[in-house]
Amino acid sequence: MKKYKINYGILTFILITLLNTVYAASSSEIELKAIYDISNKASLQRGAKYFVNYCMGCHSIKYMRYSRLSEDLNLNEDLITKNLMFTGQKFGETMSIAMNQEDAERWFGAKPPDLSLIARSKGANYIFTFLNTFYLDESKPHGYNNLAYPNTSMPHALVSLQGSQKNVLNEETGKHEKFIQIREGIYTKEKYEKATNDITAFLVYVSEPAKLQRHAIGFWVLLFIFAFTVVAYYTKREFWKDVK
């Protein structure tokens, strides 16, 4: 009888992945659907603007270079330098931050993570849900909690755009039922959702910049295959037209 050896390393990895998936699903009471298109350069440009102005004070994207951003998003060096670079960095450097991690941990209770791969590890829907489900919670030091990441130590960085909302719980289940707007922000609900979709699209792009090139090349590859199929078909008919 053939015996099989158990690879405990792989088995452990599978179990940990399953547990993380179950935990992530159970820790969030709601999941919103992100609507984005990484081939939309205008959306990515807006996402980059929002991210640098509202998120990059604490969160780096250390695997992305300003020069690569310029090339992929059709932004020239002057635009990048004037609008997206505020800490004296050079054009060819990565998008890191000046914040001291020990200070950040003291201020927020945790070190703000680098977000280069957040879209690959958590998914686009998680990012969009996180950005849209902050709600007032006076028990928290910074006054806000989050449905996608309960008890988050992150302040509501986009509160000036979204305003403040209250989490209304279902009387029977005690879980989230709806949000009620308490204080209006600069943006309407629709405009805020568009902005957070842009941020989501930008982080999806940052997590795998080569995807833009793959999508562009893929179109031409499929077009070539279609054209070659037509040529091959008529060539075959020409060669075999006298064969009965």
CSV table of N, CA, C and O in Angstrom, one decimal, residues 3 11 27-28 37 47 62 64 70 74 105 142 148-149 162 177-178 180 182 216 235 238-240:
chain,number,residue,atom,x,y,z
A,3,LYS,N,2.2,4.8,0.7
A,3,LYS,CA,2.0,5.8,1.8
A,3,LYS,C,2.3,7.2,1.4
A,3,LYS,O,3.2,7.4,0.5
A,11,LEU,N,0.2,22.3,5.2
A,11,LEU,CA,-1.1,22.2,5.9
A,11,LEU,C,-1.3,23.3,6.9
A,11,LEU,O,-2.4,23.9,7.0
A,27,SER,N,-15.4,39.6,11.3
A,27,SER,CA,-15.1,40.9,11.9
A,27,SER,C,-15.8,42.1,11.3
A,27,SER,O,-15.8,43.1,11.9
A,28,SER,N,-16.3,41.9,10.1
A,28,SER,CA,-17.0,43.0,9.4
A,28,SER,C,-18.5,42.7,9.3
A,28,SER,O,-18.9,41.6,8.9
A,37,ASP,N,-12.1,51.2,-12.3
A,37,ASP,CA,-11.5,50.7,-13.6
A,37,ASP,C,-10.1,51.3,-13.6
A,37,ASP,O,-9.8,52.5,-13.7
A,47,GLY,N,-7.3,59.5,-7.6
A,47,GLY,CA,-7.0,58.6,-6.4
A,47,GLY,C,-5.6,59.0,-5.8
A,47,GLY,O,-5.4,59.0,-4.6
A,62,LYS,N,5.7,52.2,-0.2
A,62,LYS,CA,7.1,52.2,-0.4
A,62,LYS,C,7.6,51.4,-1.6
A,62,LYS,O,8.8,51.4,-2.0
A,64,MET,N,6.3,51.8,-4.6
A,64,MET,CA,5.9,52.6,-5.8
A,64,MET,C,6.9,53.8,-5.8
A,64,MET,O,7.1,54.5,-4.8
A,70,SER,N,4.5,58.7,-12.6
A,70,SER,CA,4.5,59.7,-13.7
A,70,SER,C,4.3,59.0,-15.0
A,70,SER,O,3.5,59.4,-15.8
A,74,ASN,N,0.4,59.2,-16.9
A,74,ASN,CA,0.5,60.3,-17.8
A,74,ASN,C,0.6,61.6,-17.1
A,74,ASN,O,-0.1,62.6,-17.5
A,105,GLU,N,3.2,54.9,16.8
A,105,GLU,CA,2.7,53.9,17.7
A,105,GLU,C,2.3,54.5,19.0
A,105,GLU,O,1.3,54.1,19.6
A,142,HIS,N,-10.1,59.0,19.3
A,142,HIS,CA,-10.3,59.9,18.2
A,142,HIS,C,-11.7,60.1,17.8
A,142,HIS,O,-12.0,60.8,16.8
A,148,ALA,N,-15.8,47.9,9.0
A,148,ALA,CA,-15.0,47.0,8.3
A,148,ALA,C,-13.8,46.5,9.1
A,148,ALA,O,-13.3,45.4,9.0
A,149,TYR,N,-13.3,47.4,10.0
A,149,TYR,CA,-12.2,47.1,10.9
A,149,TYR,C,-12.6,47.6,12.3
A,149,TYR,O,-12.1,48.7,12.7
A,162,GLN,N,-16.5,63.5,4.0
A,162,GLN,CA,-17.7,62.7,4.3
A,162,GLN,C,-18.6,63.3,5.3
A,162,GLN,O,-19.9,63.2,5.2
A,177,GLU,N,-27.6,48.3,11.0
A,177,GLU,CA,-28.8,48.3,10.2
A,177,GLU,C,-28.7,49.4,9.1
A,177,GLU,O,-29.0,49.2,8.0
A,178,LYS,N,-28.3,50.6,9.5
A,178,LYS,CA,-28.1,51.7,8.6
A,178,LYS,C,-27.3,52.8,9.2
A,178,LYS,O,-27.0,52.8,10.4
A,180,ILE,N,-27.0,57.1,9.7
A,180,ILE,CA,-27.7,58.3,9.7
A,180,ILE,C,-26.7,59.5,9.7
A,180,ILE,O,-25.8,59.5,10.6
A,182,ILE,N,-25.1,62.7,10.6
A,182,ILE,CA,-25.2,63.7,11.7
A,182,ILE,C,-24.7,65.0,11.3
A,182,ILE,O,-25.2,66.1,11.7
A,216,ALA,N,-3.3,46.3,-21.5
A,216,ALA,CA,-3.0,47.0,-22.8
A,216,ALA,C,-2.5,46.0,-23.8
A,216,ALA,O,-3.0,45.9,-25.0
A,235,THR,N,-6.8,30.6,-45.7
A,235,THR,CA,-5.7,29.9,-46.2
A,235,THR,C,-6.0,28.4,-46.3
A,235,THR,O,-5.7,27.7,-47.3
A,238,GLU,N,-8.3,27.8,-49.2
A,238,GLU,CA,-7.6,27.8,-50.4
A,238,GLU,C,-6.9,26.6,-50.7
A,238,GLU,O,-6.9,26.0,-51.9
A,239,PHE,N,-6.2,26.0,-49.7
A,239,PHE,CA,-5.4,24.8,-49.9
A,239,PHE,C,-6.3,23.6,-50.2
A,239,PHE,O,-5.9,22.7,-50.9
A,240,TRP,N,-7.4,23.5,-49.5
A,240,TRP,CA,-8.2,22.3,-49.6
A,240,TRP,C,-9.4,22.5,-50.5
A,240,TRP,O,-10.3,21.6,-50.5
